[in-house]
Short mmCIF file of C-alpha atoms and ligand atoms in Angstrom, two decimals:
data_model
loop_
_atom_site.label_atom_id
_atom_site.label_comp_id
_atom_site.label_asym_id
_atom_site.label_seq_id
_atom_site.Cartn_x
_atom_site.Cartn_y
_atom_site.Cartn_z
CA UNK A 98 156.81 138.39 116.78
CA UNK A 99 155.50 135.49 114.85
CA UNK A 100 155.57 132.07 116.64
CA UNK A 101 156.73 129.75 113.61
CA UNK A 102 155.32 126.41 115.12
CA UNK A 103 152.33 124.51 114.94
CA UNK A 104 152.79 122.66 118.40
CA UNK A 105 149.77 122.92 120.74
CA UNK A 106 149.20 126.09 122.61
CA UNK A 107 150.55 125.54 126.17
CA UNK A 108 147.92 125.85 128.75
CA UNK A 109 150.19 125.67 131.55
CA UNK A 110 151.50 129.12 130.62
CA UNK A 111 148.06 130.56 130.15
CA UNK A 112 146.43 129.58 133.30
CA UNK A 113 146.77 127.84 136.77
CA UNK A 114 143.49 125.92 136.53
CA UNK A 115 143.48 122.25 136.53
CA UNK A 116 142.89 120.86 133.04
CA UNK A 117 140.14 118.42 131.54
CA UNK A 118 142.16 115.60 130.19
CA UNK A 119 139.35 113.73 128.16
CA UNK A 120 136.49 111.09 129.20
CA UNK A 121 133.13 111.73 130.84
CA UNK A 122 132.31 115.12 132.62
CA UNK A 123 129.68 117.13 133.47
CA UNK A 124 129.40 120.74 131.90
CA UNK A 125 127.01 123.81 132.78
CA UNK A 126 125.77 125.88 130.15
CA UNK A 127 127.08 129.53 130.99
CA UNK A 128 125.52 131.32 128.01
CA UNK A 129 123.47 131.08 124.70
CA UNK A 130 124.34 133.46 121.93
CA UNK A 131 122.02 133.69 118.60
CA UNK A 132 124.27 133.49 115.57
CA UNK A 133 121.65 133.44 112.89
CA UNK A 134 117.86 133.23 112.42
CA UNK A 135 118.45 129.20 112.93
CA UNK A 136 121.55 128.79 114.92
CA UNK A 137 123.02 129.48 118.33
CA UNK A 138 126.08 129.15 120.06
CA UNK A 139 126.48 127.34 123.55
CA UNK A 140 128.87 128.12 125.98
CA UNK A 141 129.97 125.40 128.52
CA UNK A 142 132.35 125.47 131.39
CA UNK A 143 133.28 122.36 133.41
CA UNK A 144 131.54 121.88 136.91
CA UNK A 145 134.83 121.03 138.47
CA UNK A 146 136.20 124.43 136.96
CA UNK A 147 138.83 122.78 134.80
CA UNK A 148 140.13 124.45 131.68
CA UNK A 149 139.82 122.61 128.32
CA UNK A 150 142.70 121.41 126.37
CA UNK A 151 141.82 119.97 122.86
CA UNK A 152 143.03 120.59 119.07
CA UNK A 153 141.43 123.08 117.19
CA UNK A 154 138.75 121.34 114.78
CA UNK A 155 138.11 118.55 117.25
CA UNK A 156 134.55 117.54 118.36
CA UNK A 157 132.75 117.03 121.72
CA UNK A 158 130.41 114.10 122.23
CA UNK A 159 127.47 114.83 124.32
CA UNK A 160 124.89 112.43 126.00
CA UNK A 161 121.82 114.41 126.17
CA UNK A 162 118.65 113.18 128.43
CA UNK A 163 115.52 114.44 126.39
CA UNK A 164 112.13 113.46 127.54
CA UNK A 165 113.48 110.54 129.40
CA UNK A 166 115.78 109.25 126.45
CA UNK A 167 119.26 109.55 126.08
CA UNK A 168 120.75 110.91 122.85
CA UNK A 169 124.32 110.84 122.00
CA UNK A 170 125.48 113.66 119.56
CA UNK A 171 128.87 114.85 118.21
CA UNK A 172 129.25 118.64 117.64
CA UNK A 173 132.29 120.50 116.40
CA UNK A 174 133.74 122.86 118.95
CA UNK A 175 133.78 126.45 117.55
CA UNK A 176 136.00 127.97 120.11
CA UNK A 177 139.60 127.73 120.36
CA UNK A 178 142.15 126.05 122.91
CA UNK A 179 143.71 129.45 123.17
CA UNK A 180 140.59 130.79 125.24
CA UNK A 181 140.58 127.59 127.32
CA UNK A 182 138.11 128.38 130.18
CA UNK A 183 135.12 127.20 128.15
CA UNK A 184 134.16 125.25 125.15
CA UNK A 185 131.72 126.43 122.82
CA UNK A 186 129.43 124.51 120.10
CA UNK A 187 127.51 126.21 117.73
CA UNK A 188 124.35 124.39 116.64
CA UNK A 189 122.00 124.92 113.56
CA UNK A 190 118.45 123.69 113.39
CA UNK A 191 117.74 121.15 110.93
CA UNK A 192 114.44 119.57 109.72
CA UNK A 193 113.54 116.68 112.19
CA UNK A 194 116.73 117.16 114.03
CA UNK A 195 115.69 115.97 117.34
CA UNK A 196 118.87 116.99 119.30
CA UNK A 197 119.75 120.11 117.34
CA UNK A 198 116.23 121.53 117.46
CA UNK A 199 116.02 120.84 121.34
CA UNK A 200 119.28 122.69 121.73
CA UNK A 201 118.00 125.70 120.19
CA UNK A 202 114.65 125.59 121.86
CA UNK A 203 115.34 124.45 125.38
CA UNK A 204 119.06 124.34 126.28
CA UNK A 205 119.43 127.28 128.61
CA UNK A 206 122.12 129.10 130.87
CA UNK A 207 122.38 127.06 134.29
CA UNK A 208 121.62 123.70 132.61
CA UNK A 209 124.10 120.79 133.17
CA UNK A 210 125.12 118.33 130.21
CA UNK A 211 127.11 115.09 130.19
CA UNK A 212 129.83 114.78 127.77
CA UNK A 213 131.65 111.54 126.80
CA UNK A 214 134.77 112.93 125.23
CA UNK A 215 136.64 115.45 123.07
CA UNK A 216 138.30 113.72 120.02
CA UNK A 217 138.83 114.15 116.15
CA UNK A 218 141.26 113.61 113.69
CA UNK A 219 140.44 116.39 111.47
CA UNK A 220 142.32 119.27 113.55
CA UNK A 221 144.93 121.68 112.95
CA UNK A 222 147.57 120.37 115.35
CA UNK A 223 147.90 116.91 113.78
CA UNK A 224 147.71 118.08 110.06
CA UNK A 225 149.24 121.53 109.87
CA UNK A 226 150.38 123.03 106.58
CA UNK A 227 151.61 126.53 105.44
CA UNK A 228 149.01 127.51 103.04
CA UNK A 229 145.39 125.96 104.33
CA UNK A 230 142.34 126.58 102.15
CA UNK A 231 139.32 126.13 104.33
CA UNK A 232 136.26 125.13 102.65
CA UNK A 233 133.04 124.87 104.46
CA UNK A 234 129.39 124.80 103.90
CA UNK A 235 126.50 125.90 106.30
CA UNK A 236 127.30 124.48 109.80
CA UNK A 237 130.51 123.16 108.59
CA UNK A 238 131.89 126.85 109.48
CA UNK A 239 132.50 125.76 113.01
CA UNK A 240 135.64 123.53 113.15
CA UNK A 241 137.13 126.01 110.66
CA UNK A 242 136.19 128.83 113.17
CA UNK A 243 138.12 127.20 115.76
CA UNK A 244 141.10 126.71 113.64
CA UNK A 245 141.05 130.20 112.14
CA UNK A 246 141.02 131.57 115.72
CA UNK A 247 143.85 129.32 116.82
CA UNK A 248 146.06 130.57 113.90
CA UNK A 249 145.31 134.20 114.66
CA UNK A 250 145.45 133.95 118.40
CA UNK A 251 148.90 132.33 118.09
CA UNK A 252 149.97 134.38 115.39
CA UNK A 253 150.94 131.59 113.19
CA UNK A 254 152.55 132.81 110.09
CA UNK A 255 150.20 130.85 107.65
CA UNK A 256 148.50 132.10 104.58
CA UNK A 257 145.18 130.97 104.98
CA UNK A 258 142.23 131.26 102.78
CA UNK A 259 138.51 130.43 103.90
CA UNK A 260 135.89 130.29 101.33
CA UNK A 261 132.46 129.38 102.97
CA UNK A 262 129.31 128.80 101.40
CA UNK A 263 125.65 129.47 102.87
CA UNK A 264 122.23 129.87 101.44
CA UNK A 265 121.95 133.69 101.69
CA UNK A 266 123.76 136.36 103.89
CA UNK A 267 121.43 135.97 106.74
CA UNK A 268 122.41 132.37 106.93
CA UNK A 269 126.46 132.95 107.18
CA UNK A 270 127.07 131.89 110.75
CA UNK A 271 129.84 133.99 112.47
CA UNK A 272 129.79 136.48 109.60
CA UNK A 273 130.60 139.59 111.65
CA UNK A 274 133.74 137.61 113.23
CA UNK A 275 134.92 136.43 109.71
CA UNK A 276 134.71 139.72 108.23
CA UNK A 277 136.48 141.49 111.23
CA UNK A 278 139.42 138.59 110.97
CA UNK A 279 139.74 139.22 107.22
CA UNK A 280 140.17 142.94 107.88
CA UNK A 281 142.44 142.62 110.95
CA UNK A 282 144.73 139.81 109.81
CA UNK A 283 146.85 140.35 106.56
CA UNK A 284 147.24 136.40 106.40
CA UNK A 285 143.54 135.65 106.54
CA UNK A 286 141.56 136.01 103.40
CA UNK A 287 137.67 135.25 103.64
CA UNK A 288 135.41 134.55 100.67
CA UNK A 289 131.53 134.30 101.45
CA UNK A 290 129.46 132.69 98.80
CA UNK A 291 125.82 132.73 98.74
CA UNK A 292 123.34 130.79 96.75
CA UNK A 293 121.04 133.83 96.72
CA UNK A 294 121.58 137.37 97.82
CA UNK A 295 118.68 139.35 99.30
CA UNK A 296 120.88 141.74 100.92
CA UNK A 297 122.27 145.19 99.15
CA UNK A 298 125.31 145.64 101.19
CA UNK A 299 126.34 142.10 100.87
CA UNK A 300 130.00 142.15 99.24
CA UNK A 301 130.43 138.46 98.87
CA UNK A 302 129.92 136.29 95.91
CA UNK A 303 126.61 134.77 94.52
CA UNK A 304 126.72 131.12 93.18
CA UNK A 305 127.40 127.57 94.02
CA UNK A 306 130.60 125.68 94.53
CA UNK A 307 132.20 124.78 91.35
CA UNK A 308 135.88 124.34 89.93
CA UNK A 309 135.38 127.65 88.01
CA UNK A 310 134.62 129.70 91.07
CA UNK A 311 137.26 128.08 93.02
CA UNK A 312 139.80 128.60 90.57
CA UNK A 313 138.90 132.15 90.39
CA UNK A 314 138.92 133.07 94.05
CA UNK A 315 141.97 130.75 94.97
CA UNK A 316 144.49 131.01 92.09
CA UNK A 317 147.29 129.29 93.91
CA UNK A 318 145.02 126.32 94.86
CA UNK A 319 147.59 123.63 93.91
CA UNK A 320 149.81 124.69 96.42
CA UNK A 321 147.08 124.65 99.16
CA UNK A 322 145.84 121.98 101.51
CA UNK A 323 142.04 121.85 101.72
CA UNK A 324 140.30 121.25 105.14
CA UNK A 325 136.58 120.69 103.95
CA UNK A 326 133.76 120.42 106.30
CA UNK A 327 130.08 120.50 105.83
CA UNK A 328 126.57 118.70 105.55
CA UNK A 329 126.86 115.71 103.18
CA UNK A 330 125.23 117.63 100.18
CA UNK A 331 128.02 120.16 100.30
CA UNK A 332 130.85 117.77 100.72
CA UNK A 333 129.67 115.64 97.49
CA UNK A 334 129.82 118.96 95.54
CA UNK A 335 133.11 119.77 97.06
CA UNK A 336 134.50 116.55 96.28
CA UNK A 337 133.57 116.55 92.80
CA UNK A 338 135.55 120.18 92.76
CA UNK A 339 138.37 118.71 94.66
CA UNK A 340 138.99 116.05 92.00
CA UNK A 341 138.71 118.53 89.22
CA UNK A 342 141.32 121.00 90.42
CA UNK A 343 144.90 120.11 91.62
CA UNK A 344 145.31 120.54 95.38
CA UNK A 345 148.34 119.89 97.88
CA UNK A 346 146.36 117.71 100.01
CA UNK A 347 142.70 117.16 101.14
CA UNK A 348 141.39 116.58 104.78
CA UNK A 349 137.55 116.54 105.32
CA UNK A 350 134.83 116.10 108.11
CA UNK A 351 131.42 115.36 107.16
CA UNK A 352 128.32 116.60 108.96
CA UNK A 353 125.32 114.35 108.27
CA UNK A 354 122.15 113.08 109.55
CA UNK A 355 122.01 109.59 111.24
CA UNK A 356 122.02 106.64 109.03
CA UNK A 357 118.81 105.07 108.77
CA UNK A 358 117.87 101.54 107.12
CA UNK A 359 115.35 101.06 104.44
CA UNK A 360 112.00 100.41 106.45
CA UNK A 361 111.55 97.14 104.50
CA UNK A 362 114.88 95.63 105.88
CA UNK A 363 113.79 93.37 108.69
CA UNK A 364 116.09 93.78 111.70
CA UNK A 365 115.69 93.54 115.60
CA UNK A 366 116.33 90.79 117.91
CA UNK A 367 117.74 89.98 121.48
CA UNK A 368 121.30 91.44 122.28
CA UNK A 369 123.44 89.93 124.71
CA UNK A 370 126.19 92.36 126.03
CA UNK A 371 128.93 89.59 126.76
CA UNK A 372 131.32 91.97 128.80
CA UNK A 373 128.51 93.26 131.27
CA UNK A 374 126.54 90.08 131.41
CA UNK A 375 123.33 91.97 130.39
CA UNK A 376 120.84 91.61 127.78
CA UNK A 377 118.39 93.93 125.90
CA UNK A 378 115.84 93.80 123.28
CA UNK A 379 116.51 95.68 120.03
CA UNK A 380 113.37 96.71 118.26
CA UNK A 381 113.13 96.90 114.58
CA UNK A 382 115.08 99.88 112.92
CA UNK A 383 116.93 100.30 116.15
CA UNK A 384 120.82 100.31 116.18
CA UNK A 385 123.06 98.17 118.39
CA UNK A 386 124.32 101.37 119.94
CA UNK A 387 120.67 102.52 120.71
CA UNK A 388 120.18 98.90 122.22
CA UNK A 389 122.92 99.38 124.40
CA UNK A 390 122.18 102.75 125.72
CA UNK A 391 118.74 101.63 126.53
CA UNK A 392 120.23 98.71 128.44
CA UNK A 393 122.16 100.90 130.35
CA UNK A 394 125.59 100.00 128.56
CA UNK A 395 127.96 102.67 127.56
CA UNK A 396 129.43 102.47 124.11
CA UNK A 397 131.73 105.29 123.21
CA UNK A 398 130.49 107.23 120.05
CA UNK A 399 130.80 110.26 118.15
CA UNK A 400 129.85 110.72 114.72
CA UNK A 401 126.94 108.30 114.67
CA UNK A 402 127.23 108.16 111.02
CA UNK A 403 129.69 105.12 110.68
CA UNK A 404 132.65 107.52 109.94
CA UNK A 405 134.75 107.70 113.06
CA UNK A 406 135.04 104.36 114.33
CA UNK A 407 134.65 105.05 118.10
CA UNK A 408 131.55 102.86 118.49
CA UNK A 409 133.32 99.46 117.12
CA UNK A 410 132.75 96.31 118.97
CA UNK A 411 133.11 92.63 118.36
CA UNK A 412 130.18 90.62 117.36
CA UNK A 413 130.61 87.15 118.67
CA UNK A 414 127.17 85.60 117.68
CA UNK A 415 124.66 86.30 115.38
CA UNK A 416 124.17 88.39 112.22
CA UNK A 417 123.87 92.38 111.69
CA UNK A 418 123.08 94.51 109.02
CA UNK A 419 125.90 97.27 108.84
CA UNK A 420 126.33 100.50 106.66
CA UNK A 421 129.99 101.23 107.28
CA UNK A 422 130.82 104.76 105.92
CA UNK A 423 134.77 104.01 106.44
CA UNK A 424 134.86 103.75 110.23
CA UNK A 425 136.23 100.42 109.95
CA UNK A 426 139.99 99.75 109.27
CA UNK A 427 140.73 97.05 106.35
CA UNK A 428 139.94 93.44 107.60
CA UNK A 429 138.15 94.46 110.83
CA UNK A 430 134.60 93.78 109.41
CA UNK A 431 136.07 90.20 108.39
CA UNK A 432 137.35 89.83 111.67
CA UNK A 433 133.79 90.33 113.29
CA UNK A 434 133.99 93.90 114.23
CA UNK A 435 130.83 96.15 113.43
CA UNK A 436 130.17 99.80 114.12
CA UNK A 437 127.09 99.76 116.66
CA UNK A 438 125.95 103.40 115.26
CA UNK A 439 125.22 102.00 112.03
CA UNK A 440 124.56 98.12 112.60
CA UNK A 441 121.13 96.43 113.16
CA UNK A 442 120.74 92.96 114.50
CA UNK A 443 118.87 90.33 112.44
CA UNK A 444 117.97 87.90 114.89
CA UNK A 445 119.63 87.24 118.15
CA UNK A 446 123.37 88.56 118.37
CA UNK A 447 125.98 88.57 121.25
CA UNK A 448 128.31 91.29 121.16
CA UNK A 449 131.63 92.40 123.39
CA UNK A 450 130.14 95.19 125.45
S1 FES B 1017 129.95 106.82 116.38
FE1 FES B 1017 131.43 107.21 114.58
S2 FES B 1017 131.27 105.19 113.54
FE2 FES B 1017 130.02 105.08 115.21
#
């Protein structure tokens, strides 16, 4: 029987455990699974034995203590809320990626980690449709995996097409699961596309994302809503394709590196946190968010790229350099709000935190 609804899977019917409802929590790593030569899945359970209720496609914000320093990072959840006893994130190494490389090298079963919250507007429940086209590059596969598993677990009658791009066959995260889903579920079509094919048995495509390729693989693209996710380089190319071809709607989530300032830009200064009455020094190149964490002041954050808006605060005094990537609503910058993850003080400032 097909359940013709997009409403969130009901945890109450699935288990009797209390449920994590958001906010800070301590999780324990229960398992680490190697996915490819440079990516691993980390399986976490709640230390209070609660199950997890979230929307497929959302991300979890971690605060890791690494070598005595706190690092806040957001990772998309790659598991599905239909399997609510744990959450899983899949993390790929990146050059100079302090946290992602630490996770791959050092995070092991039995270790505990802190999370700040689970959130994210890029999710299947808030923006469902009948004909999704999931488009991802590299580790952008993770929220798509959550959504696809949700669709198949709940047997939603959706006609889903997934086109995933990777460097080579050995770089395709979840390759076995994706091939299995495509075989098992008649409403799921998967196309794997690699830059270069060094494997004889690989049945996917070779090439780069382009309007020609997508039009060939997905001839009914005009009827489909795109869910696009990946590193910024992939997203730029994918947006160009989305501009060139007609689609029903476009939803996107970008995975990128932390925003940094040009080294020549003079920043730094004393920061007064007016709500907590504390002060701290912000070194050159350090963001307001980092200065707050160093001073022991928690500011909610997630993407760390100026996109999600979670880290917004009001500046009541002084001047900052900000690289807003769309996280502020129209008029908020003029009203004095800044995104602390991508704002650097230019001299002494006071902020509401
Ligand atoms: S954490 Fe997302 S905009 Fe700052």
